[in-house]
mmCIF file of C-alpha atoms and ligand atoms in Angstrom:
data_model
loop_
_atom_site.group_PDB
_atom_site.id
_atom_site.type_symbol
_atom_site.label_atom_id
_atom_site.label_comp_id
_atom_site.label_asym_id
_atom_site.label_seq_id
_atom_site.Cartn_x
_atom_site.Cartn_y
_atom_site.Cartn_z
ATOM 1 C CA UNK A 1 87.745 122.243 83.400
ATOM 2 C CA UNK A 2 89.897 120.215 85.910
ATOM 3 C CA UNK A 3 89.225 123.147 88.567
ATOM 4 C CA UNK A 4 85.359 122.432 88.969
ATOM 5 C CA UNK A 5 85.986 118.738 89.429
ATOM 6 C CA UNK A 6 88.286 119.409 92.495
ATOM 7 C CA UNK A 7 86.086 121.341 94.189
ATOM 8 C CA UNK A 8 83.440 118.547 93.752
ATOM 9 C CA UNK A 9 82.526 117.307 97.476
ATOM 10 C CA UNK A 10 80.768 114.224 95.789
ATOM 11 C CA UNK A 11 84.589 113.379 93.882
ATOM 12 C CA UNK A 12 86.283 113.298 97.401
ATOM 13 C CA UNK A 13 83.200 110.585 98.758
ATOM 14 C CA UNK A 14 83.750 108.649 95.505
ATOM 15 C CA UNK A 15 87.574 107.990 96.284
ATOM 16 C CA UNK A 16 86.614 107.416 100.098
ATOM 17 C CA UNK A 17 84.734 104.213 98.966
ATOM 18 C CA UNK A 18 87.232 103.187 96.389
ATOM 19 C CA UNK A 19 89.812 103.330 99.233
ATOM 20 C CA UNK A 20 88.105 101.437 101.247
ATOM 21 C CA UNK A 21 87.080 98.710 98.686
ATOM 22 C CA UNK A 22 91.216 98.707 98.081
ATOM 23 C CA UNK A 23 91.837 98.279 101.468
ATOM 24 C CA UNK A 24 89.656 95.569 102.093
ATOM 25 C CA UNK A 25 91.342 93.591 99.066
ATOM 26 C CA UNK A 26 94.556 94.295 100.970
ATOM 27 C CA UNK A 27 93.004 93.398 104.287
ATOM 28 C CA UNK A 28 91.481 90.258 102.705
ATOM 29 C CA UNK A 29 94.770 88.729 101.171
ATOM 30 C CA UNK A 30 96.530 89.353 104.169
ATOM 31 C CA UNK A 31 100.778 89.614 105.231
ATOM 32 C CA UNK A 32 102.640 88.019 102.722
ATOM 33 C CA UNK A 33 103.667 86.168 105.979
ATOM 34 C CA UNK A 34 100.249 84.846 106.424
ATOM 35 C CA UNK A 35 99.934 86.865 109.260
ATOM 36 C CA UNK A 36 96.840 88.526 109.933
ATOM 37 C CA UNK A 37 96.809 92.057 109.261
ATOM 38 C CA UNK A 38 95.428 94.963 112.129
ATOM 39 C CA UNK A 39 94.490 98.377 111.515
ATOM 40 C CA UNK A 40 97.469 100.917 111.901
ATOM 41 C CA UNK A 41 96.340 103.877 110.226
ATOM 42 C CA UNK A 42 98.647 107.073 109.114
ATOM 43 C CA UNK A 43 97.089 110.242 109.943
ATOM 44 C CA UNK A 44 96.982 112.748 107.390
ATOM 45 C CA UNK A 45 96.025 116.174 106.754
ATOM 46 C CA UNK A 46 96.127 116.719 102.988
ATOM 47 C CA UNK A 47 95.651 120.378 101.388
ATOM 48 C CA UNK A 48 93.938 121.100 98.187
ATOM 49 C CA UNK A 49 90.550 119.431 98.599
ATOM 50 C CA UNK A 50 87.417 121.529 99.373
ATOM 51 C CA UNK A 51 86.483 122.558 102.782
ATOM 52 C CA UNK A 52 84.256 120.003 104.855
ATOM 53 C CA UNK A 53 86.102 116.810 103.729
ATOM 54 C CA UNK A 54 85.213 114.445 106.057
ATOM 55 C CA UNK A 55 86.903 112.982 109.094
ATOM 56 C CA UNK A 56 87.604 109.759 106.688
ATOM 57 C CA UNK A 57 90.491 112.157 105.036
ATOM 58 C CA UNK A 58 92.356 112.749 108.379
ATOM 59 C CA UNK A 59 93.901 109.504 107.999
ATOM 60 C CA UNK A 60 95.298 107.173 105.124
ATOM 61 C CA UNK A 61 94.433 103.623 105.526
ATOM 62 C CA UNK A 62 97.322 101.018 106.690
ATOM 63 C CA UNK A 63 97.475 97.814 108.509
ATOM 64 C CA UNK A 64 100.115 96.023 110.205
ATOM 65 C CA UNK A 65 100.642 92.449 110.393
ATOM 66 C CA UNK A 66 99.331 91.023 113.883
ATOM 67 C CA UNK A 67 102.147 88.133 114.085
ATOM 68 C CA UNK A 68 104.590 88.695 116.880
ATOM 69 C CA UNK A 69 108.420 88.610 114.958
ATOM 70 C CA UNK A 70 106.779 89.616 112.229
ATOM 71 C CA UNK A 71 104.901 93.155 112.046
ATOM 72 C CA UNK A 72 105.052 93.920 108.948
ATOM 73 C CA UNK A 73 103.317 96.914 107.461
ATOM 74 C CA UNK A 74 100.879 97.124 104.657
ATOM 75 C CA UNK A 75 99.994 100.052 103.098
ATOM 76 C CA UNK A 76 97.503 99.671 100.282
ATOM 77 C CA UNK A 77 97.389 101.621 97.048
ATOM 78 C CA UNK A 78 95.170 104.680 97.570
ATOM 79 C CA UNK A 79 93.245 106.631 95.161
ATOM 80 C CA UNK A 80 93.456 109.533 97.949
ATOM 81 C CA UNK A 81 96.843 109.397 99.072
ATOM 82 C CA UNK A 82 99.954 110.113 96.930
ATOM 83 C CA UNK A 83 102.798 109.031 98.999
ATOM 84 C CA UNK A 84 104.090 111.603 101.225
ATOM 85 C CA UNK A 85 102.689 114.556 99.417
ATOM 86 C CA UNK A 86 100.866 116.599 101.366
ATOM 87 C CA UNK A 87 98.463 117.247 98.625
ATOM 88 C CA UNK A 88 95.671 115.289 97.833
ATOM 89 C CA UNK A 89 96.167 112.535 94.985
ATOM 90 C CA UNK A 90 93.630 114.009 92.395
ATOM 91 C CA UNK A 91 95.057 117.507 93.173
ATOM 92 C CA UNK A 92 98.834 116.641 92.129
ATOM 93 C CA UNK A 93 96.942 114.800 89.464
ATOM 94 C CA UNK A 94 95.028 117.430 88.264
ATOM 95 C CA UNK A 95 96.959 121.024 89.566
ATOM 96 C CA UNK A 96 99.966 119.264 87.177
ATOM 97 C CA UNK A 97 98.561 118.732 84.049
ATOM 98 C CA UNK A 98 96.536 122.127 84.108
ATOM 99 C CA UNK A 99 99.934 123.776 84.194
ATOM 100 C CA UNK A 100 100.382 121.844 80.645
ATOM 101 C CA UNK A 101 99.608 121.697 77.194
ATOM 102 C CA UNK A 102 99.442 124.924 75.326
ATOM 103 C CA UNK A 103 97.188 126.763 77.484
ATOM 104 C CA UNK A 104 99.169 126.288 80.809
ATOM 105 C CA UNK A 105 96.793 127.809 83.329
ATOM 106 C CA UNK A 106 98.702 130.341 85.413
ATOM 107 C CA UNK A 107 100.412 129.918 88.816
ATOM 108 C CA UNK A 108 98.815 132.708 90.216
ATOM 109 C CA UNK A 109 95.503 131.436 89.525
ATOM 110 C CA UNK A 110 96.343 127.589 90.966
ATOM 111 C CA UNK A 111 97.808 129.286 93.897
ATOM 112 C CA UNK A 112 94.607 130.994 94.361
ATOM 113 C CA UNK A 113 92.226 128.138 93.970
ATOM 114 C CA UNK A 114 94.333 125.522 95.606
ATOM 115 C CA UNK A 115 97.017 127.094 97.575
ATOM 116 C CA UNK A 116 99.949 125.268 95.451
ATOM 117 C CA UNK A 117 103.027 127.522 95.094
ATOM 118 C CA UNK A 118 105.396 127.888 92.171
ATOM 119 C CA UNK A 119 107.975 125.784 94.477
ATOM 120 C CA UNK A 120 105.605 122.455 94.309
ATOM 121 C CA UNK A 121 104.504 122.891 90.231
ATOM 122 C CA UNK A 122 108.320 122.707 89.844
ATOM 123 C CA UNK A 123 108.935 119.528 92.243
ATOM 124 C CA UNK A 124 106.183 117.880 91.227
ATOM 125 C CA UNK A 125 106.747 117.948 87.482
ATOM 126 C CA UNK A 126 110.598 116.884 88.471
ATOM 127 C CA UNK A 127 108.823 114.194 89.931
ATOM 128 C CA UNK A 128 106.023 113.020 86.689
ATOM 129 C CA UNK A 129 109.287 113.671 84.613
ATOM 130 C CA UNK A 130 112.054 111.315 86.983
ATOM 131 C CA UNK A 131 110.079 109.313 89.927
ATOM 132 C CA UNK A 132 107.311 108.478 87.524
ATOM 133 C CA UNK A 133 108.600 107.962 84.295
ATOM 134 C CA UNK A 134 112.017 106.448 85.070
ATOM 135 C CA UNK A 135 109.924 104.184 87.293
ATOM 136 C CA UNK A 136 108.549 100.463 87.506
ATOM 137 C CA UNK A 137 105.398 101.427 87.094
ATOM 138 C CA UNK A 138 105.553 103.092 84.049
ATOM 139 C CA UNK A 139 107.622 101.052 82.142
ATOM 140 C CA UNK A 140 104.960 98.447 82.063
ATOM 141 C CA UNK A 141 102.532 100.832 81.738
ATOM 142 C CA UNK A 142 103.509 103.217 79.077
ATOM 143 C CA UNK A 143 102.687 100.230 76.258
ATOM 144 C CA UNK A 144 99.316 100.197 77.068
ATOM 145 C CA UNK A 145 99.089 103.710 75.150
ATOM 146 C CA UNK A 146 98.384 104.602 71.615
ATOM 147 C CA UNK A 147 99.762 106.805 70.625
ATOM 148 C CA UNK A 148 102.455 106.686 73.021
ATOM 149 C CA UNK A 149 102.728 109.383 75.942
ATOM 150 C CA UNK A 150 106.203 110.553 76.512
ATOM 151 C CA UNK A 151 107.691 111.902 79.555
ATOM 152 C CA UNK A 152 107.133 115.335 78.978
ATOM 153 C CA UNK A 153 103.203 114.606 78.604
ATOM 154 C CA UNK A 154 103.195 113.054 81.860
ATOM 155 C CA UNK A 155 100.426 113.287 83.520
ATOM 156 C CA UNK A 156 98.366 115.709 81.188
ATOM 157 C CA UNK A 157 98.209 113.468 78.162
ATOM 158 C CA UNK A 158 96.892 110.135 80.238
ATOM 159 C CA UNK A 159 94.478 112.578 81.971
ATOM 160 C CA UNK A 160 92.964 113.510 78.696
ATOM 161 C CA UNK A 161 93.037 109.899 77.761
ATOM 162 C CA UNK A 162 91.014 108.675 80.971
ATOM 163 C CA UNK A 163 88.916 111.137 80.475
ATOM 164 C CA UNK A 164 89.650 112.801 83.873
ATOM 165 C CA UNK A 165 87.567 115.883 83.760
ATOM 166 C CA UNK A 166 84.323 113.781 84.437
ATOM 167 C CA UNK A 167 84.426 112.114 88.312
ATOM 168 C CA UNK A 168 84.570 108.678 86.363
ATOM 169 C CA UNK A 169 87.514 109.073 84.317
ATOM 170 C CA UNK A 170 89.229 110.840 87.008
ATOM 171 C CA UNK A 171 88.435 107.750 89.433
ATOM 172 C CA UNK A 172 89.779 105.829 86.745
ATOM 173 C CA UNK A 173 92.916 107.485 85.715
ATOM 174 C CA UNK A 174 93.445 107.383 89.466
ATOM 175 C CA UNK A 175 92.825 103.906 90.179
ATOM 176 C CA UNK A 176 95.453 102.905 87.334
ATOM 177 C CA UNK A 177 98.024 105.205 88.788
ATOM 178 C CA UNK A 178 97.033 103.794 92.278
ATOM 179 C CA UNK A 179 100.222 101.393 92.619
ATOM 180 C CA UNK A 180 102.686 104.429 92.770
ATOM 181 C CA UNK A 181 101.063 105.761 96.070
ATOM 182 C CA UNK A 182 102.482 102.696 97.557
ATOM 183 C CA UNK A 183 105.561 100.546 98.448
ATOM 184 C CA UNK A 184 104.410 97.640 100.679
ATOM 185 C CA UNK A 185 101.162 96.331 98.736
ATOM 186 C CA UNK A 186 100.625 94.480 95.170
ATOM 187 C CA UNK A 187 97.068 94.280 94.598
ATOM 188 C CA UNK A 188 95.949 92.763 90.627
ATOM 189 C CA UNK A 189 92.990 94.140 88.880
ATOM 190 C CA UNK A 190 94.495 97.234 88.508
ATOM 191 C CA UNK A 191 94.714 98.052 84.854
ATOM 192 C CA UNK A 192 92.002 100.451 82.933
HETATM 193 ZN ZN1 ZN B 201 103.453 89.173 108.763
#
């Protein structure tokens, strides 16, 4: 069910404007040095997402701080950027917890409709099961579930929670995960 929603050019226009509504929060509250903060923007060139994704995707959003001595870079949390993965956000998202539950859908077919090999199921669930779950984020986050999700669940069981095979959920569930795509930016109002 997760498959349709990926291929969903109106999904991948949705998360443009969300990024760009968390990057102008970012923009807004400026360096932490109270610096002003320019445009310095990564460029990308994620896999997984249909073809035609706009020129908007060739690049993740980023600023640095204008203040000479200072220059500090802000990344802000991104509901289209995971990181450094090369895949898109809602495709590690989404590609990981089809391959759970008791119906794992098969390799072979996620390799076929998004390209992802048996190589990068296995890192990323090393990475829901260590980077995630052993980290900040969900520490203070896991609470907020009942019943709990454990580890193992991680990310299938929140995606069923969100509701994450309708855009809205998905943009959801994604928004809440947002602070793990980044290092250098806080922004509150995150939650559900
Ligand atoms: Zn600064």
């Amino acid at each position: 069910m997760y498959a349709g929603l990926l291929g969903d050019a109106r999904l991948y226009e949705v998360l443009q404007d969300i990024d760009e509504d968390l990057a102008a929060q970012a923009r807004s509250v400026g360096c932490r040095c109270g610096g002003r903060l320019h445009s310095a923007a990564y460029p990308r060139k994620p896999r997984g997402g249909p073809v035609g994704l706009g020129a908007s995707y060739d690049r993740r959003l980023s600023y640095c701080c204008a203040r000479e001595g200072c220059r500090r870079r802000t990344t802000p949390p991104s509901v289209r950027f995971l990181g450094r993965k090369v895949y898109l956000d809602a495709v590690v998202v989404l590609v990981s917890a089809l391959r759970q539950g008791p119906n794992p859908t098969r390799v072979r077919v996620l390799h076929d409709l998004f390209g992802v090999g048996e190589r990068t199921l296995r890192r990323w669930r090393q990475w829901w099961q260590r980077g995630v779950a052993e980290g900040s984020f969900w520490r203070a986050a896991r609470g907020d579930f009942m019943p709990a999700v454990t580890a193992s669940e991680l990310p299938g069981a929140m995606a069923e929670r969100f509701g994450a095979h309708r855009t809205d959920g998905l943009c959801r569930f994604l928004r809440f995960l947002s602070p793990i795509t980044t290092s250098s930016c806080v922004l509150s109002g995150g939650g559900f």
